[in-house]
Backbone as numpy.savetxt, mean C-alpha at the origin, in Angstrom:
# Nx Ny Nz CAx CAy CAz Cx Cy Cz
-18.02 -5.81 -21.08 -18.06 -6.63 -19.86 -17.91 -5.73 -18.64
-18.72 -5.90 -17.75 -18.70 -4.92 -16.43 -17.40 -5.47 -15.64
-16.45 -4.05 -14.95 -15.87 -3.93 -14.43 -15.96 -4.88 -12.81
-16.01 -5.78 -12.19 -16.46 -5.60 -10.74 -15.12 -5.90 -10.21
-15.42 -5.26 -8.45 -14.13 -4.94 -7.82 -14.58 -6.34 -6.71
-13.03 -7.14 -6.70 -12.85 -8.60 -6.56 -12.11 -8.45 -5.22
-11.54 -7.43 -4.85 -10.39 -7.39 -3.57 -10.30 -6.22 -3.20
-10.58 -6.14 -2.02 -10.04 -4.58 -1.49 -8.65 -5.08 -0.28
-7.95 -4.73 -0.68 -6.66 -5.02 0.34 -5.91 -3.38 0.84
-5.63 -3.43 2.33 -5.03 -2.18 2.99 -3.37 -3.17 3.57
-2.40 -1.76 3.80 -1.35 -2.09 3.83 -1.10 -1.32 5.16
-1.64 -1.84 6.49 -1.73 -0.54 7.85 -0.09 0.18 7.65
0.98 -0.93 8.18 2.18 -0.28 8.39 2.76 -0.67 6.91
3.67 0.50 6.61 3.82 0.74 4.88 4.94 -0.20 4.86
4.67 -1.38 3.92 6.02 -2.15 3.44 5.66 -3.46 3.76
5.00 -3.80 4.92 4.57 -5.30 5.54 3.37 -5.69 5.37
2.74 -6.77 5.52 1.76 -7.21 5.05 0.52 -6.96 5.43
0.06 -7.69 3.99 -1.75 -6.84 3.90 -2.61 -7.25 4.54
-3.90 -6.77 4.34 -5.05 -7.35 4.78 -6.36 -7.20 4.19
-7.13 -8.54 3.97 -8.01 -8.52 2.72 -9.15 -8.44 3.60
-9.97 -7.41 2.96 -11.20 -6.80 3.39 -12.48 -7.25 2.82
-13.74 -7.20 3.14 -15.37 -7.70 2.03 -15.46 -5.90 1.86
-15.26 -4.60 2.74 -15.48 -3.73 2.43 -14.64 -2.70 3.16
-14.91 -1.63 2.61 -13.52 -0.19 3.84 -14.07 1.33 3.59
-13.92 1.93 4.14 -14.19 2.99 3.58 -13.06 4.22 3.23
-13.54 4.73 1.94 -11.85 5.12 1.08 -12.22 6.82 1.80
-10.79 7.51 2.58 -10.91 8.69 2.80 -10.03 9.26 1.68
-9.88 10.58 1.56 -9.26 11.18 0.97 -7.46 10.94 0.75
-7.16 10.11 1.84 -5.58 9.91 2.04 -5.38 8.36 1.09
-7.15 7.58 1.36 -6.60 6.58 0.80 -7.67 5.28 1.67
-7.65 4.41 1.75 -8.36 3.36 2.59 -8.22 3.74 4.01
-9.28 3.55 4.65 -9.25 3.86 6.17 -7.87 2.60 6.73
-7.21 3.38 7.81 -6.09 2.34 8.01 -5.23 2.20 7.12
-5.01 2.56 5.31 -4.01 1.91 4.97 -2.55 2.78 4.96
-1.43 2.37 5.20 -0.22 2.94 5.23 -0.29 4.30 6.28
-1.14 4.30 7.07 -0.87 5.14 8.31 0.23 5.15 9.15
1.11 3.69 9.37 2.25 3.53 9.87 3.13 3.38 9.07
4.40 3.53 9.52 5.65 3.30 8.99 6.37 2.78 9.84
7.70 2.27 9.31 9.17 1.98 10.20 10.08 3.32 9.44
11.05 3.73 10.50 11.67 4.50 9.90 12.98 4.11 10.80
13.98 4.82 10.07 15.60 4.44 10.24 16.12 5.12 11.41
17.41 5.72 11.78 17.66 6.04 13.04 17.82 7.73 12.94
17.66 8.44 11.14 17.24 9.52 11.01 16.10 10.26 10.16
15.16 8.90 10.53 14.05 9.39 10.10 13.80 9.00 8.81
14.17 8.55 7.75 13.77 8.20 6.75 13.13 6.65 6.56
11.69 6.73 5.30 11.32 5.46 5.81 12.04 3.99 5.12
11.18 3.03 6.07 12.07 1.83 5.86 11.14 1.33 4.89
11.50 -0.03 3.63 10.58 -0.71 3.26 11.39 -1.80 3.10
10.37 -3.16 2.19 11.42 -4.33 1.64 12.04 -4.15 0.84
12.45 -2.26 0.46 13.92 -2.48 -0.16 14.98 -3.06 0.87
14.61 -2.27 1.50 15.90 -2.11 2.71 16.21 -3.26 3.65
14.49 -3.58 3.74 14.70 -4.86 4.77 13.40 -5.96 4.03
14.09 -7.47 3.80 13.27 -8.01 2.98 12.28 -8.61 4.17
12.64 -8.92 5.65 11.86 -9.47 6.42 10.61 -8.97 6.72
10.40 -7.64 6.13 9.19 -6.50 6.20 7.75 -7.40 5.73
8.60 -8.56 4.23 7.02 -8.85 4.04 6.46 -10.24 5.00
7.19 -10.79 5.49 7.21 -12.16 7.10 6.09 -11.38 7.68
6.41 -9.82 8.15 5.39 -9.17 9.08 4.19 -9.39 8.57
3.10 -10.04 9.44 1.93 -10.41 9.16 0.82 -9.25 10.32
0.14 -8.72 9.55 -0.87 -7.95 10.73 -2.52 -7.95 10.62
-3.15 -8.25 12.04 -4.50 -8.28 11.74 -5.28 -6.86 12.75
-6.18 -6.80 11.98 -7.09 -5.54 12.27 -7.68 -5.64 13.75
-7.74 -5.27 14.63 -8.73 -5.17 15.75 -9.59 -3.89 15.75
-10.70 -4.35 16.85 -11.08 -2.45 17.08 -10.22 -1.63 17.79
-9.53 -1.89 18.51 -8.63 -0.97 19.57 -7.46 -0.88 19.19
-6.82 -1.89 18.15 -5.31 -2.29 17.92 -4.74 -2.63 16.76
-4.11 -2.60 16.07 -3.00 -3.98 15.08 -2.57 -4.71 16.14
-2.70 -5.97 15.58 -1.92 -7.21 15.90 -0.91 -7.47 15.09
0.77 -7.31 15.46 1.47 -7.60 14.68 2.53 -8.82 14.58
2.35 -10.01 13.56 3.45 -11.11 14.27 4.60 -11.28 12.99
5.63 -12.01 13.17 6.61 -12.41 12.13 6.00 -13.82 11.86
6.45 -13.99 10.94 5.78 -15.96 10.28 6.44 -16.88 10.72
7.79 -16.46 11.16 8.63 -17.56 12.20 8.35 -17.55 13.32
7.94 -16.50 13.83 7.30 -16.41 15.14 6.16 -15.94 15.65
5.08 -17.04 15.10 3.52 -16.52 15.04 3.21 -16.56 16.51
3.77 -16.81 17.63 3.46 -16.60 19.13 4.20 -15.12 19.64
5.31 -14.65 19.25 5.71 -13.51 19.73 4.78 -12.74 18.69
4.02 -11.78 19.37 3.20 -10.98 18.90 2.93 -9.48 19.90
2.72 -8.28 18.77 2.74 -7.06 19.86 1.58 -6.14 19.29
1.52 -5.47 20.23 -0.38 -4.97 19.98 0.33 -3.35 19.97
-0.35 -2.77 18.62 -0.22 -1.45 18.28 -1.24 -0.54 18.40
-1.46 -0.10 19.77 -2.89 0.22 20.04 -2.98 1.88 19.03
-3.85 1.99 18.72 -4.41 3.20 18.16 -4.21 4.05 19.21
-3.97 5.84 18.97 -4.19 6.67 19.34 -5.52 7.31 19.49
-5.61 7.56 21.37 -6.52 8.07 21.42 -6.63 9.92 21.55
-6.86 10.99 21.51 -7.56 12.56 21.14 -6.04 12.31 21.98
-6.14 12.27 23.28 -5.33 13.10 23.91 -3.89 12.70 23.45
-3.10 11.43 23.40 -2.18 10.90 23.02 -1.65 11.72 21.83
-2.39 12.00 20.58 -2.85 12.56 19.27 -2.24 14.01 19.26
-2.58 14.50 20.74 -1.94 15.76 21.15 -0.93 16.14 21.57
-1.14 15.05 22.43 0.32 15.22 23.32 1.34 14.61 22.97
1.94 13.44 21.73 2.68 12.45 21.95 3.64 13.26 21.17
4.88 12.91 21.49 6.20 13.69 20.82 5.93 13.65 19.40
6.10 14.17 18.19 6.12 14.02 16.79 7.59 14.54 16.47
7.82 14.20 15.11 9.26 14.21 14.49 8.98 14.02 13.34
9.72 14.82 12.39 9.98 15.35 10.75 10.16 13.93 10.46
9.71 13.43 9.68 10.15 11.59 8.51 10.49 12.01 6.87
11.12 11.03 6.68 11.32 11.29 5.22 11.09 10.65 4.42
10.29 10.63 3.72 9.42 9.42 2.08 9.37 10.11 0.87
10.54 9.17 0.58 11.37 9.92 -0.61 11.19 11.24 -0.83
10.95 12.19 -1.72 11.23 13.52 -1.94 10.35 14.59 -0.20
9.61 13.86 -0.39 8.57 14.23 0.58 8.79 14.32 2.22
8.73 15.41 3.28 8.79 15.49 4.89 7.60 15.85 5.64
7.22 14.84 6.23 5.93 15.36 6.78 6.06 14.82 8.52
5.43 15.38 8.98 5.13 15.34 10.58 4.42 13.54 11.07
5.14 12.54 12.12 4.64 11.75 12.71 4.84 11.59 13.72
4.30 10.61 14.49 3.92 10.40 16.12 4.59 9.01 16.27
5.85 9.16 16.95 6.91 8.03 17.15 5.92 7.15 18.39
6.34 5.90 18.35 5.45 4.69 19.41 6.52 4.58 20.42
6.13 3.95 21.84 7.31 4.06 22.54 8.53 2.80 22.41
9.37 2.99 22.61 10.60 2.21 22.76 10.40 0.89 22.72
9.59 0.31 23.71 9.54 -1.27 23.73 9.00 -1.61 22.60
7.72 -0.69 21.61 7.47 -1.07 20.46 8.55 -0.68 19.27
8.95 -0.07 19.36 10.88 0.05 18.55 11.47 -1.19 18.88
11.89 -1.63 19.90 12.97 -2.45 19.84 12.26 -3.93 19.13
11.07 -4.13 19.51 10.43 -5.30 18.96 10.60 -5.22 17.66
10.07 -4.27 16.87 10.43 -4.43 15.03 11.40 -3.90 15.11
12.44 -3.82 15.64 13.85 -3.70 15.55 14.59 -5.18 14.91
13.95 -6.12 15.94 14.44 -7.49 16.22 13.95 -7.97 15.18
12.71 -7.85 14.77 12.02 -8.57 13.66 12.91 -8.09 12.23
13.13 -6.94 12.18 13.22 -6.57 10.92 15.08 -6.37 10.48
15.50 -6.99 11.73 17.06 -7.12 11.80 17.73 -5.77 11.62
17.15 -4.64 11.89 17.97 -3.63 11.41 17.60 -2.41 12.88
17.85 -1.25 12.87 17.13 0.20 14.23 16.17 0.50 13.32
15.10 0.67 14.30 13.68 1.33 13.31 13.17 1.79 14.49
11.79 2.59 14.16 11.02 2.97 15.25 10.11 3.33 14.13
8.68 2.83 14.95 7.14 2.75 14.06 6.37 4.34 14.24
6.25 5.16 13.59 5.23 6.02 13.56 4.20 5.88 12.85
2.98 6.95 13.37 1.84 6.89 12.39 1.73 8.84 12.25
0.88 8.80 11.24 0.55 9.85 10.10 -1.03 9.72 11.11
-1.10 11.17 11.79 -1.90 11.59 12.60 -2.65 12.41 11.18
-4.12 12.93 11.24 -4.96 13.62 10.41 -4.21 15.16 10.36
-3.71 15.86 10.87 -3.21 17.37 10.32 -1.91 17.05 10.10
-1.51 16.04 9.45 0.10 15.71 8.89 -0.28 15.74 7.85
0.16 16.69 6.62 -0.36 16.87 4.99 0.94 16.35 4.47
0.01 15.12 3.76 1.59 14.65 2.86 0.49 14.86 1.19
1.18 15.89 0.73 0.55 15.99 -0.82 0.84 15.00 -2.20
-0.26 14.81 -2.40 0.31 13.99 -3.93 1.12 15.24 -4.98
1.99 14.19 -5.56 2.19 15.40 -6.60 1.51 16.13 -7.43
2.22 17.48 -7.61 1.37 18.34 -7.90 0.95 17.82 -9.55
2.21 17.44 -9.98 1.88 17.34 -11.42 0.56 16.35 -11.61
0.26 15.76 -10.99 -0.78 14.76 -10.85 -1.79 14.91 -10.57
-1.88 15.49 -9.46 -3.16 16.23 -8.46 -4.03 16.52 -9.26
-5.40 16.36 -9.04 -6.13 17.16 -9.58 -6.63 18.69 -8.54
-6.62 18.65 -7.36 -7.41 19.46 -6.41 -6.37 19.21 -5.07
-5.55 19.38 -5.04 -4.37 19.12 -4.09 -4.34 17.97 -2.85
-4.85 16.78 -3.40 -5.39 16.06 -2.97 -4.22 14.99 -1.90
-4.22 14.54 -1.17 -3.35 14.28 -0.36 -3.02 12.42 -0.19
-2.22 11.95 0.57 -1.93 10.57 0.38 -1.05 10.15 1.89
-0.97 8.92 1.98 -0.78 8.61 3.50 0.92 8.25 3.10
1.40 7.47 3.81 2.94 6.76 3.42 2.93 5.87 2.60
1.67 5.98 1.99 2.03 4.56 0.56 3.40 5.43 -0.35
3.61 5.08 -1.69 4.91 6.07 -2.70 4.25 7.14 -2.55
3.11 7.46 -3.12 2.52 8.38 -4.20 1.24 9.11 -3.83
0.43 7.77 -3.85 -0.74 8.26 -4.45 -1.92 7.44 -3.35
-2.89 7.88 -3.03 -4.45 7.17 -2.26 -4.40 5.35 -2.64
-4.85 5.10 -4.12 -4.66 4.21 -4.10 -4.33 2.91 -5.22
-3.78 2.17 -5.35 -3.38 1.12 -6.52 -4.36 0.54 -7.30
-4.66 0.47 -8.36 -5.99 -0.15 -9.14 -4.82 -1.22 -10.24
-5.42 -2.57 -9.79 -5.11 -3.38 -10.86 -5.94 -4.22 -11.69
-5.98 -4.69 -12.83 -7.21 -5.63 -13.06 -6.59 -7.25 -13.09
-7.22 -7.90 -12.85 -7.02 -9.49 -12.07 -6.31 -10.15 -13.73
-7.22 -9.69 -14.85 -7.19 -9.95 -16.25 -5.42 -9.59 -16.22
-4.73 -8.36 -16.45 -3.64 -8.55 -16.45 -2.56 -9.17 -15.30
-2.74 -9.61 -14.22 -1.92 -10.53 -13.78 -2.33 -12.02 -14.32
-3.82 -12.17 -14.34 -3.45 -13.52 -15.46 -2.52 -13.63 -17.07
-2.70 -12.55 -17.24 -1.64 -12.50 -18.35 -0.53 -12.32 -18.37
0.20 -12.09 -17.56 1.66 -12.06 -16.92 1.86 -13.65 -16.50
0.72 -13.97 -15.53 1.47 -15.38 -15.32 1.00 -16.82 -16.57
0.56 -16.09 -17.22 0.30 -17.06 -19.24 2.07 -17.18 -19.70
2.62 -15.64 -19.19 4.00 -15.57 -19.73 4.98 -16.09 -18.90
4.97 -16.68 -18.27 6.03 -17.02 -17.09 5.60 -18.64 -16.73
6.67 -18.88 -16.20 6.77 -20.26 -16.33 6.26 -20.76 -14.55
6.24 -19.91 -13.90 5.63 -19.92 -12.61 5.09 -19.30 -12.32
3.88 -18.73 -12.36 2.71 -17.85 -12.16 2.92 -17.54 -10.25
2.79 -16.13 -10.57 2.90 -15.10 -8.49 1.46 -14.76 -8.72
1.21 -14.68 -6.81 0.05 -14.45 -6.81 0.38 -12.98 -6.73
-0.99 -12.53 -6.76 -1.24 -10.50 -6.89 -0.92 -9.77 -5.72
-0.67 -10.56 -5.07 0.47 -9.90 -3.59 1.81 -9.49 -3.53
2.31 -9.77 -4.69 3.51 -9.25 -5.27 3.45 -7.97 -5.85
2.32 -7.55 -5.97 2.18 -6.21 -6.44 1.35 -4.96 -5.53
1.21 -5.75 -4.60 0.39 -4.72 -3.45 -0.35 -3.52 -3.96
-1.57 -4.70 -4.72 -2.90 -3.36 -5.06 -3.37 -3.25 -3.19
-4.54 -1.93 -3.67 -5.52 -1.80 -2.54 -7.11 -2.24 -3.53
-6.70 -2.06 -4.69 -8.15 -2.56 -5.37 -7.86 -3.11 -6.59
-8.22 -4.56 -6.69 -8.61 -5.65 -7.71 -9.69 -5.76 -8.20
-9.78 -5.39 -9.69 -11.43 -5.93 -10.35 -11.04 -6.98 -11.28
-12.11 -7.52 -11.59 -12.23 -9.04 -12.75 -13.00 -8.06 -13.55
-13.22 -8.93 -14.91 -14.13 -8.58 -16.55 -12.88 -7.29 -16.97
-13.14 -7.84 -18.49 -12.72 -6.28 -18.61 -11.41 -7.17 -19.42
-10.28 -6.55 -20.21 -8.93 -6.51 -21.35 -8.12 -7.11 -19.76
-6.84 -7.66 -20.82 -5.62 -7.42 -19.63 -5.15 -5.57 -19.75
-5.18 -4.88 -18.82 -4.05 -3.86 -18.75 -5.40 -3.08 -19.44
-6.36 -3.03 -18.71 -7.48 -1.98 -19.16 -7.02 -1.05 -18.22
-6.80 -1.10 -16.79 -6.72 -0.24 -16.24 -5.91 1.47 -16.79
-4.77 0.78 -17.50 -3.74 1.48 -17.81 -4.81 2.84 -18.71
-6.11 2.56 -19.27 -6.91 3.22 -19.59 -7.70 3.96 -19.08
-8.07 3.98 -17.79 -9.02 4.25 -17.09 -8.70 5.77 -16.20
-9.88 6.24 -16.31 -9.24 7.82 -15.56 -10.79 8.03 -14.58
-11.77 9.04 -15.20 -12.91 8.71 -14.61 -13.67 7.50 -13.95
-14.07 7.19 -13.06 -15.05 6.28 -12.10 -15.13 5.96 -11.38
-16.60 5.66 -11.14 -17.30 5.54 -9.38 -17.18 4.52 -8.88
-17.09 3.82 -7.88 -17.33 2.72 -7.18 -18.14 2.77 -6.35
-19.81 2.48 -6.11 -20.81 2.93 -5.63 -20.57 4.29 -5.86
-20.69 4.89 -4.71 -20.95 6.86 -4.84 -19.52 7.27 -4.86
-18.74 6.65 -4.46 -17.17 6.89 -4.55 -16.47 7.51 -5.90
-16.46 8.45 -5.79 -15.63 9.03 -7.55 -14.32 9.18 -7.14
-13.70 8.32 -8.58 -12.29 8.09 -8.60 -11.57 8.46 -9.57
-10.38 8.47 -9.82 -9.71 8.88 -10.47 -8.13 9.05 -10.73
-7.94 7.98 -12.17 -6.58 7.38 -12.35 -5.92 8.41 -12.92
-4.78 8.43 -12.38 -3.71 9.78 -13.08 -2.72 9.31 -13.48
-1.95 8.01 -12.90 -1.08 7.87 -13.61 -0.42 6.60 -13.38
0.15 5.94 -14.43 0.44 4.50 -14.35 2.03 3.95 -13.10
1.72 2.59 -12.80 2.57 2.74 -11.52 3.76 2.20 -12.03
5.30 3.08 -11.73 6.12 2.36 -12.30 6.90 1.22 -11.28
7.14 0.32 -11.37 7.26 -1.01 -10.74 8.85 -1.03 -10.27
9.33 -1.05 -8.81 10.50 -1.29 -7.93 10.76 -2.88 -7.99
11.71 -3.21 -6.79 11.78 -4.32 -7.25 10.96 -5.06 -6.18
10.22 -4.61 -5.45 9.08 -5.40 -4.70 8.86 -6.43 -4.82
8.44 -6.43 -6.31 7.35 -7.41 -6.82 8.33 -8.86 -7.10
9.60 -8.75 -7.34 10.23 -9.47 -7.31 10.90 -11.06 -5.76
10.12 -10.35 -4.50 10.13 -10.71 -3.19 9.16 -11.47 -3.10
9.08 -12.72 -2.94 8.73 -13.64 -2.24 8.06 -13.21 -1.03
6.35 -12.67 -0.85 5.91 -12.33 0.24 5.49 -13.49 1.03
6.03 -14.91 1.04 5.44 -15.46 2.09 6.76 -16.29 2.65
7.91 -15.90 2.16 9.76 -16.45 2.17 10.62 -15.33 2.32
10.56 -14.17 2.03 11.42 -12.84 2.05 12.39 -13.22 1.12
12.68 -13.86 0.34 13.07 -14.30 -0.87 12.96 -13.47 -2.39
14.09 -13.03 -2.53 14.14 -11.77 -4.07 14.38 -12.70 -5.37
13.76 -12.83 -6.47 14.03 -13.58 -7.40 13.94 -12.84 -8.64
14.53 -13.25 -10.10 14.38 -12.19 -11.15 13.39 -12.19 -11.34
11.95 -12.82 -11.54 10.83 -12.69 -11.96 10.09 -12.11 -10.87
8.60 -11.48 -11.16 8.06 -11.14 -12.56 8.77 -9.94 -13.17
10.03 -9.10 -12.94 10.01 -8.10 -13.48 11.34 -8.23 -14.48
11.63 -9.75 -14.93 12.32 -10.30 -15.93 11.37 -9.95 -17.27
10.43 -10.98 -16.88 9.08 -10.85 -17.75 8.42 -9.86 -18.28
8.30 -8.91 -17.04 7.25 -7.65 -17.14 8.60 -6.76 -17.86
9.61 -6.60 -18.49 10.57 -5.85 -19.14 10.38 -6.44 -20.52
9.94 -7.42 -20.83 10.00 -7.64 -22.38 8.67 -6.66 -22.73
8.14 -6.17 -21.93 6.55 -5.73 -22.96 6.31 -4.52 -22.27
6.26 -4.66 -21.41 5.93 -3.42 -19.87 6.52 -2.16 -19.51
8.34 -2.24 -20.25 9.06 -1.10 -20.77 8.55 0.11 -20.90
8.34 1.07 -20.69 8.38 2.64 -20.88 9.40 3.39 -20.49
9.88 3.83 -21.25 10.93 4.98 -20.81 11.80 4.54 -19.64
12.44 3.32 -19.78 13.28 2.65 -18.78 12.40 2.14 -17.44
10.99 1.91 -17.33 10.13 1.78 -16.19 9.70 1.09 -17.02
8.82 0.26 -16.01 8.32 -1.27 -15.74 6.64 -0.71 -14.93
5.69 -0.50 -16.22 4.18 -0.21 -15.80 3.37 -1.41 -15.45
3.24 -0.88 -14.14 2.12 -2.33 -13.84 1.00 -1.75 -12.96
-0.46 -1.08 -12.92 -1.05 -0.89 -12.09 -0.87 0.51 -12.78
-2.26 0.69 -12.01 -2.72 2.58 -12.49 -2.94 3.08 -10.97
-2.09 4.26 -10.33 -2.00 5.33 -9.14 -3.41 5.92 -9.50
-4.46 6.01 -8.06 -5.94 6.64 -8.23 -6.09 8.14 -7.41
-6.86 8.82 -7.47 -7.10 9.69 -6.67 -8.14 9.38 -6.37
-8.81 9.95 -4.77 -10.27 9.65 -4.08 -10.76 10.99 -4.54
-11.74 11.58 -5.20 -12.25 12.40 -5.02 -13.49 12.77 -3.39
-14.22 11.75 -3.98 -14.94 12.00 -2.45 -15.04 10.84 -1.48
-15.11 11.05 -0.15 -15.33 9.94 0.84 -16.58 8.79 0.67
-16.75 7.95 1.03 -17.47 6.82 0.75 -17.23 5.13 1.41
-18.30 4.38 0.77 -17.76 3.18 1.58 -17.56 2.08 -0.03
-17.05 1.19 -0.29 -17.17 0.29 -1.48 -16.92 -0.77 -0.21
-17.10 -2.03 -1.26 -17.78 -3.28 -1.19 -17.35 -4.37 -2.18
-16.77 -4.84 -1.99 -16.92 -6.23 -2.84 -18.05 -6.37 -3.77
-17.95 -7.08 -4.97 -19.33 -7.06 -5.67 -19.50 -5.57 -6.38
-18.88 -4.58 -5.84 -19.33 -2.83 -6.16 -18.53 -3.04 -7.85
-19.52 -2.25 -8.79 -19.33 -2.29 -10.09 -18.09 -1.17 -10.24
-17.06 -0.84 -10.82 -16.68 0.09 -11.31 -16.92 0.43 -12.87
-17.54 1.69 -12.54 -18.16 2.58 -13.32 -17.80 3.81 -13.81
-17.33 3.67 -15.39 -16.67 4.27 -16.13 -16.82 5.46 -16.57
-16.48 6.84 -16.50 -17.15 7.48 -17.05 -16.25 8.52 -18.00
């Protein structure tokens, strides 16, 4: 049964909510736009819905010039995250961040945009983005070609197949939708938990490549449309999903080369 890819979803600022795409084009770090921003703490390390569950409330939509960013309680207070332009890029203060093992160079936003997801996210933060000569490396053990990744954990990007979250929610007595697991790419056809197989393939001209299976935090456990933590799915996903004290759900990809995919685009095995 042919692979086809059902969802392309990007995650702009890392931790808060997504946005579902018909097509994107995948750079080497990962989806154009995805996890370029962050929140980070008052010394630099980043924030997510571990730390703060109101992260997944944050709702954001794409413009050409901007993010639009609102909370779900307060879909009228809203603040515009304009993109950096060459000179800004150059000139704007940068500062060392920390994502998990990893320190790489970002471009802090000014103050009034701090204090706003300050308020939202109930805690001190301040939003940076991951400018193009900020090298955050995938691991090496993984890497194939020292290939690089934005502020998502790990890796470019999440591959899940639609087949195993229907089979997770066969086992559970209340079926979550696949936003609990924040892929960037969903395909239909195909086993539950084929992915967990998959290493070589293209998506149109796009060559990809799975290295290694994703081990599961308690994310998935949050209520992304309530900020609400509950034992499931990773009650469930522990009776079978177990490895070596980790909870596998989703296969970590590498981009080999730049390209555009599409909805409808076959993934192609090789």
């Amino acid at each position: 049964m042919a692979l086809i890819l059902s969802k392309i979803l990007i995650y702009p600022i890392k931790s808060c909510g997504g946005i579902s795409l018909s097509s994107s084009k995948a750079e080497s770090r990962g989806l154009q736009y995805d996890r370029r921003w962050m929140l980070i703490d008052v010394i630099g390390r980043c924030i997510t819905q571990r730390e703060s569950s109101a992260m997944a409330l944050m709702r954001i939509e794409l413009h050409k010039d901007c993010l639009v960013v609102y909370h779900t309680d307060e879909v009228d207070d809203q603040i515009l995250v304009p993109f950096l332009n060459a000179e800004e890029l150059s000139n704007s203060p940068r500062l060392e961040v920390t994502l998990w093992d990893d320190i790489c160079e970002a471009i802090v936003y000014p103050d009034f945009i701090n204090k706003w997801f300050s308020n939202k996210i109930n805690m001190d933060c301040r939003l940076v983005y991951m400018p193009d000569d900020s090298i955050r490396k995938v691991d090496p053990r993984y890497a194939a070609d020292g290939e690089i990744t934005s502020f998502s954990d790990g890796y470019p990007i999440l591959l899940l197949g639609q087949a195993s979250l229907d089979d997770l929610n066969q086992r559970m007595a209340d079926p979550i939708p696949i936003n609990r697991f924040r892929p960037n790419l969903v395909f239909t056809g195909g086993a539950p938990y084929q992915e967990d197989d998959i290493e070589s393939f293209t998506i149109d001209k796009v060559q990809m490549k799975g290295v290694k299976l994703c081990a599961r935090c308690n994310i998935p456990t949050i209520n992304q449309d309530t900020g609400i933590s509950k034992s499931e799915p990773t009650a469930t996903l522990a009776t079978y999903r177990l490895v070596d004290k980790k909870i596998l759900f989703g296969q970590n990809v590498l981009i080999k080369n730049p390209g555009t995919i599409k909805i409808g685009d076959e993934l192609v095995i090789h």
